[in-house]
Coordinates of C-alpha atoms (C1' of nucleotides) in Angstrom, one line a residue:
Chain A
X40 CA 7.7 -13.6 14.4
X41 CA 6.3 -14.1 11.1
X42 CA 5.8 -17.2 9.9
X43 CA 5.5 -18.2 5.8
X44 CA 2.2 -19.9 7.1
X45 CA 0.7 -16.5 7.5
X46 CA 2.5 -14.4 4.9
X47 CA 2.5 -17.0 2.0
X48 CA 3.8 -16.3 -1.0
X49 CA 1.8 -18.3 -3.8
X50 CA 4.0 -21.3 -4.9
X51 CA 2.3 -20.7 -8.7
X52 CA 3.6 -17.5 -9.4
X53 CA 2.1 -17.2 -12.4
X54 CA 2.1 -13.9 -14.5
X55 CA -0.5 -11.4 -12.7
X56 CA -1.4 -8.1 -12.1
X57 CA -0.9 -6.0 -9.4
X58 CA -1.2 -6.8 -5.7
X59 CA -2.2 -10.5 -6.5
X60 CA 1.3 -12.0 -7.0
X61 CA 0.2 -14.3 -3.8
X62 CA -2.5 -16.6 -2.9
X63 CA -5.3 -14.8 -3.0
X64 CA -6.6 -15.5 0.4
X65 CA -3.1 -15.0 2.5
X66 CA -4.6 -13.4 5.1
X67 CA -1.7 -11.1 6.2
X68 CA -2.3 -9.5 2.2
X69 CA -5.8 -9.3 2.7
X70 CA -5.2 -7.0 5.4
X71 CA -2.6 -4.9 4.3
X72 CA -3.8 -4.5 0.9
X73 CA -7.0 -3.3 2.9
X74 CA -5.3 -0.6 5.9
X75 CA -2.2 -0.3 3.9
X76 CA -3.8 2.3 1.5
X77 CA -3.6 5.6 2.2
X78 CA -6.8 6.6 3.7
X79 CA -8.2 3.4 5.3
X80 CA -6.4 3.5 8.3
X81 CA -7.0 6.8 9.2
X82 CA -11.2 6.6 8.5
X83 CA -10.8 3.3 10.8
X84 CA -9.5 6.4 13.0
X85 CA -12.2 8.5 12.7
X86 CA -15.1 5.9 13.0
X87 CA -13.3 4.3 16.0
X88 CA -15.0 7.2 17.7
X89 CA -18.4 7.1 16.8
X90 CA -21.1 7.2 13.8
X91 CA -19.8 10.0 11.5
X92 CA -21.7 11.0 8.2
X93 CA -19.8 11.3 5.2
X94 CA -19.1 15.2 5.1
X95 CA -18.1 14.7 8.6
X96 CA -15.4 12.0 7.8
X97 CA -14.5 14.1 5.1
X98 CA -13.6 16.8 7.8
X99 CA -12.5 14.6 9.9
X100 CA -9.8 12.8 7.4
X101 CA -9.0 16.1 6.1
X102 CA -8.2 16.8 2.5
X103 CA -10.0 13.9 0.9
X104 CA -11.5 13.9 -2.4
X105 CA -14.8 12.4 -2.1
X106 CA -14.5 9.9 -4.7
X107 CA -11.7 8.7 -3.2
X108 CA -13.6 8.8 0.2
X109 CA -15.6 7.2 -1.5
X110 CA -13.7 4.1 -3.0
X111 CA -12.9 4.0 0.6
X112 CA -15.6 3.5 2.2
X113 CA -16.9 1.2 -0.6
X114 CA -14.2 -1.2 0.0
X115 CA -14.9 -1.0 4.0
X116 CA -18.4 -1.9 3.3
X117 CA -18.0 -4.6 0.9
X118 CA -15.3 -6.0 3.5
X119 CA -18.0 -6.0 6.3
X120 CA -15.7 -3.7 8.4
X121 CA -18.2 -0.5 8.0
X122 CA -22.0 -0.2 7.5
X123 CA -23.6 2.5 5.4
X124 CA -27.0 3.8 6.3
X125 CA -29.1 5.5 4.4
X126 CA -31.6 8.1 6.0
X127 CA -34.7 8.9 4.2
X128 CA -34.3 12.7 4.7
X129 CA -34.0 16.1 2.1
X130 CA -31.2 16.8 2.5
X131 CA -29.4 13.5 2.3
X132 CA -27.8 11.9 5.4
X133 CA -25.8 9.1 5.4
X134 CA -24.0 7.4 8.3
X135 CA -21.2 5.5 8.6
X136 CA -20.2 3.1 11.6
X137 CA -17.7 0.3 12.3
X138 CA -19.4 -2.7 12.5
X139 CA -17.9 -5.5 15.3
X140 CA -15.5 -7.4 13.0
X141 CA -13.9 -3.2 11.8
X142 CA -13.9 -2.4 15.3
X143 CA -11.7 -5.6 16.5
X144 CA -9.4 -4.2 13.8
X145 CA -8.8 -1.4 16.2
X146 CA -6.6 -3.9 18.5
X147 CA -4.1 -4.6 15.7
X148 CA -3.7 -1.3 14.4
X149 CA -3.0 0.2 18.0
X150 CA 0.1 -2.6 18.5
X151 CA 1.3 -1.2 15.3
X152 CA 1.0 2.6 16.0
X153 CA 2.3 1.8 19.6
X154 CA 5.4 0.2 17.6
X155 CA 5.3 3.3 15.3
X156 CA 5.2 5.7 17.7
X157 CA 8.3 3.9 19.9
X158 CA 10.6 3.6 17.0
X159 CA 9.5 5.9 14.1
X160 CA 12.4 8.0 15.5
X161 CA 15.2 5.2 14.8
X162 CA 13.7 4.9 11.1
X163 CA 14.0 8.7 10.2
X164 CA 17.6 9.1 12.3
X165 CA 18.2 5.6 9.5
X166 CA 17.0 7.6 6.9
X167 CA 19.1 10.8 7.2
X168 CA 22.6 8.1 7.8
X169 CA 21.6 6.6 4.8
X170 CA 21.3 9.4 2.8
X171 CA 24.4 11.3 4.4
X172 CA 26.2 8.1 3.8
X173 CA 25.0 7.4 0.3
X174 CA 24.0 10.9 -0.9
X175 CA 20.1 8.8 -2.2
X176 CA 17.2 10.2 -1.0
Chain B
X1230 CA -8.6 1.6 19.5
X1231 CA -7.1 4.1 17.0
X1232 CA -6.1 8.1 18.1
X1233 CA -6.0 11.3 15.7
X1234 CA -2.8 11.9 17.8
X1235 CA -0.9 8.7 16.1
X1236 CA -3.0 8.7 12.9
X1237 CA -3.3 12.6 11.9
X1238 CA -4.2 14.0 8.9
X1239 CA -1.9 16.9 7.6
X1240 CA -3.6 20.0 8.7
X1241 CA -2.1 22.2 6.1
X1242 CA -3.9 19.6 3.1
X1243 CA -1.8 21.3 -0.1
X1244 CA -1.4 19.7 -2.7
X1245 CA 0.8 17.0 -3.0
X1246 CA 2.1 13.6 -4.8
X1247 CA 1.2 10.0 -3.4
X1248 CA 1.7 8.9 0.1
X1249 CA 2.2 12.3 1.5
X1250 CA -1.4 14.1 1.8
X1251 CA -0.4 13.7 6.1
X1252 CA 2.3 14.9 8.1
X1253 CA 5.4 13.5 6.9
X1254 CA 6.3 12.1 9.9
X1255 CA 3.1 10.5 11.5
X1256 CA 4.5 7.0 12.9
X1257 CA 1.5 5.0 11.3
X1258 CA 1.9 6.8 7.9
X1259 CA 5.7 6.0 8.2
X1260 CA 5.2 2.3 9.0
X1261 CA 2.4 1.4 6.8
X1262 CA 4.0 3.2 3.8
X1263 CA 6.9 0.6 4.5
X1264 CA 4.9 -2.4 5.4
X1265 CA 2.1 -1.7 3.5
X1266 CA 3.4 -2.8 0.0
X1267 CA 3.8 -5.6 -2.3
X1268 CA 6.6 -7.1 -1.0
X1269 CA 8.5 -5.8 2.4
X1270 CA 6.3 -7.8 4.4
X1271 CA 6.7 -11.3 2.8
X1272 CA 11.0 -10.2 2.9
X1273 CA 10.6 -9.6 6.9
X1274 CA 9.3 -13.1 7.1
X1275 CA 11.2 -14.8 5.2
X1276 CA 14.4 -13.0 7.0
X1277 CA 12.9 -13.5 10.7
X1278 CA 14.4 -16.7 10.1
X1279 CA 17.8 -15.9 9.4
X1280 CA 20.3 -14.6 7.8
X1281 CA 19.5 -15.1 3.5
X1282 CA 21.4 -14.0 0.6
X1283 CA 19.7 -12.5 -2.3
X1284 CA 19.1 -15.6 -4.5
X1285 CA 17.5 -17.3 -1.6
X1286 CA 15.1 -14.2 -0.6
X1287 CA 14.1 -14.5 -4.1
X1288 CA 13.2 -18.4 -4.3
X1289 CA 12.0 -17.7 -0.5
X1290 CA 9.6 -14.9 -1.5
X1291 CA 9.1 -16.9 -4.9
X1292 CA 8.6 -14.7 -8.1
X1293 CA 9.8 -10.9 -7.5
X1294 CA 11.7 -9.5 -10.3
X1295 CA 15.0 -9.4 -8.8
X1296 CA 14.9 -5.2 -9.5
X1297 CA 11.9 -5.1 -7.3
X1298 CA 13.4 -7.4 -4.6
X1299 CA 16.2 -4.7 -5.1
X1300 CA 13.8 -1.7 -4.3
X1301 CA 12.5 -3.5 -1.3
X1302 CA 15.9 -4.0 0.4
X1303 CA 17.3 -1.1 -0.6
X1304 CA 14.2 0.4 1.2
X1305 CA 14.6 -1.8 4.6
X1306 CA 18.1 -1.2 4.5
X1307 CA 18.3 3.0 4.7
X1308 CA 15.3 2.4 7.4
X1309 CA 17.6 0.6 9.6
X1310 CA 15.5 -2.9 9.4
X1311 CA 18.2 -4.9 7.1
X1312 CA 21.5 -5.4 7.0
X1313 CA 23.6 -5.9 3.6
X1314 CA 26.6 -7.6 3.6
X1315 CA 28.7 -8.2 0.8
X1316 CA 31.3 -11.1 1.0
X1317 CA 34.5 -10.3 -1.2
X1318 CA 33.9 -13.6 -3.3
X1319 CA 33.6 -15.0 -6.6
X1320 CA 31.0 -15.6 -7.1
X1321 CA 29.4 -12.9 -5.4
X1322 CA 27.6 -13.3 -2.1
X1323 CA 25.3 -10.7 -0.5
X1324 CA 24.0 -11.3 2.8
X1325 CA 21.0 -10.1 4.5
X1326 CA 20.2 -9.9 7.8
X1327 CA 17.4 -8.3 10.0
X1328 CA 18.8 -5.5 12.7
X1329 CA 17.5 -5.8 15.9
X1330 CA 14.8 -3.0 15.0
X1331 CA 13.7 -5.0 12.3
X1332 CA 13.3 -7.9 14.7
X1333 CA 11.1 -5.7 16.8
X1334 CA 8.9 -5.3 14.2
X1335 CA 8.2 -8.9 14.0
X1336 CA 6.0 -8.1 17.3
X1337 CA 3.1 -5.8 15.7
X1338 CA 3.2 -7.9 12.3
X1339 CA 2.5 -10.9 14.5
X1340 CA -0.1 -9.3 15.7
X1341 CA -1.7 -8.6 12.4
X1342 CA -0.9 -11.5 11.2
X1343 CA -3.1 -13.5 14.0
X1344 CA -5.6 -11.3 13.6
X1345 CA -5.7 -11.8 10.0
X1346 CA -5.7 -15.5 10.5
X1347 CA -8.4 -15.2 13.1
X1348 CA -10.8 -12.5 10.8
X1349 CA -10.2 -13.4 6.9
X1350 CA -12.9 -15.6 6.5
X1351 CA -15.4 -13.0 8.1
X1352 CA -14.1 -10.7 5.3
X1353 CA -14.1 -12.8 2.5
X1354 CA -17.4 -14.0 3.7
X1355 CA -18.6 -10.1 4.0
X1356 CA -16.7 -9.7 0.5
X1357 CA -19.1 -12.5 -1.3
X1358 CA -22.0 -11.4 0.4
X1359 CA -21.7 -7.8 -1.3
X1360 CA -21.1 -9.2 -4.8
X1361 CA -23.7 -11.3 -4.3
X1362 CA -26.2 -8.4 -3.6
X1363 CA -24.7 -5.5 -5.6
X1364 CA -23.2 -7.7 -8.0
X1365 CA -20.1 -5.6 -8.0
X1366 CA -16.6 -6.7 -7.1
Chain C
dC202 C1' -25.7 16.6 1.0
dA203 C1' -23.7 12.7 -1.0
dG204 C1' -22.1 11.1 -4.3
dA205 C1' -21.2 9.8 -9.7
dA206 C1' -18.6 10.7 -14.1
dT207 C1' -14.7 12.0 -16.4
dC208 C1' -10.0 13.0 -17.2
dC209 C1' -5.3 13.1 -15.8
dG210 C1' -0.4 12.6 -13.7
dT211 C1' 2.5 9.8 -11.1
dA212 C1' 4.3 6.0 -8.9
dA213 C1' 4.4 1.0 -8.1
dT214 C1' 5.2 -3.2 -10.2
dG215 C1' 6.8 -6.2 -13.8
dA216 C1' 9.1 -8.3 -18.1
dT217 C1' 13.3 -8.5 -20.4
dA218 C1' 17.9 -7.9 -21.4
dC219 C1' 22.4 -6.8 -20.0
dT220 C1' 26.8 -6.3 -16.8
dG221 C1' 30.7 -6.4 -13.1
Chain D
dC446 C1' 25.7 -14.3 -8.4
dA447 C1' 23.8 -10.0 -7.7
dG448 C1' 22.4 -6.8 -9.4
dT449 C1' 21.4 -2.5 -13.2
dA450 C1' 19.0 -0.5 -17.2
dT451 C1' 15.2 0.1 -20.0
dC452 C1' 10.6 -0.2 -21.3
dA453 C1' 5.7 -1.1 -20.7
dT454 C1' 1.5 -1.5 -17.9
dT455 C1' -1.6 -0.4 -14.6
dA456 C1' -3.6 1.2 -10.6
dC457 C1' -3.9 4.7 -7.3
dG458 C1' -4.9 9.1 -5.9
dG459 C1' -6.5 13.7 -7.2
dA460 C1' -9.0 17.8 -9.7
dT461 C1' -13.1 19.2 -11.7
dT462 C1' -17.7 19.1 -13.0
dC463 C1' -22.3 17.5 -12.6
dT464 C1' -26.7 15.4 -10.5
dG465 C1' -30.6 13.0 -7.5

DNA sequence: CAGAATCCGTAATGATACTG
DNA sequence: CAGTATCATTACGGATTCTG
């Protein structure tokens, strides 16, 4: 259950910009403004496997643009999920790994895939009634 | 730990609008794309308690734009999570209620959620750290 | 190879005003 | 009360091109 202790909405609710209409430090948002992007989860995928350098995550995630791969990876680092090495070489090599704290993440994510994978049926039969029923997409 | 069989990449990578770059019905994609945004998770909590009609989600949720809140409902209801019930009243009076799928949800967003609690402070930690040294946001 | 720079289209969110 | 309609803003993701 969730409880408006973790998933606090911020009582100043002020005018703001986009994704920070909450305290700023809700944890829940903090995470889900994190995986809940489009490519984050799936690189958390990838690396969960092993070191992978960026052309190979690009393969790996499939259909990237790299600056995008990029902004991703940037935003891992920063958020001490994933480290990015640097190897002194012609041509370039750079690795990226999960550190501990982007691993542990890989607990969470599996309870919610494991929930997705049970019941993502029920949502698309929902779906299709509630567009047969209402003729909306 | 996180599979390519629950969190794969679209293998036939076209060209396409937002959110839809992966198979259109990988579980995870499906899930985060619901949970994932601004609002749906705060409205899940705040209806794990009970049943709330629209007024009280608002104040409960505290500052959506009442066409947002709209979206977000509208959204939970044709995925089979919410229930809308409206009272032949005046004045009006729309309940909402959480199916029993919806409930199940609570399960994995628990989850999260504790880990969240448990790991924010390593991230925001990580987050000032990399400002710090890259003087970036 | 691994990105940085630039430009662009769309979609998500919000503010405001109005209605059954 | 519970929305709907309209308009504005912005951020996200993507395509393309260029560079150390």
């Amino acid at each position: 259950m969730v409880t408006k202790t973790t998933l606090r909405p911020d009582p100043t609710a002020g005018v703001r910009g986009r994704g920070d209409a909450f305290d700023p430090e809700c944890p829940t948002r903090v995470v889900l403004d994190r995986i809940g992007d489009k490519w984050t989860a799936l690189v958390i995928g990838a690396l969960s496997g092993g070191v992978l350098r960026f052309s190979e995550l690009r393969a790996a995630v499939g259909g990237v643009a790299p600056k995008v791969l990029t902004q991703t990876l940037r935003a891992l680092e920063r958020d001490g999920l994933v480290t990015r090495t640097v190897r002194a070489q012609v041509p370039p090599r750079v690795d990226y790994e999960l550190t501990d704290l982007g691993r542990s993440l890989g607990a969470p994510i599996a309870t919610l895939t494991d929930w997705a994978e049970t019941h993502v049926a029920d949502i698309l039969a929902a779906r299709d009634r509630f567009e047969a029923a209402t003729g909306r997409p």
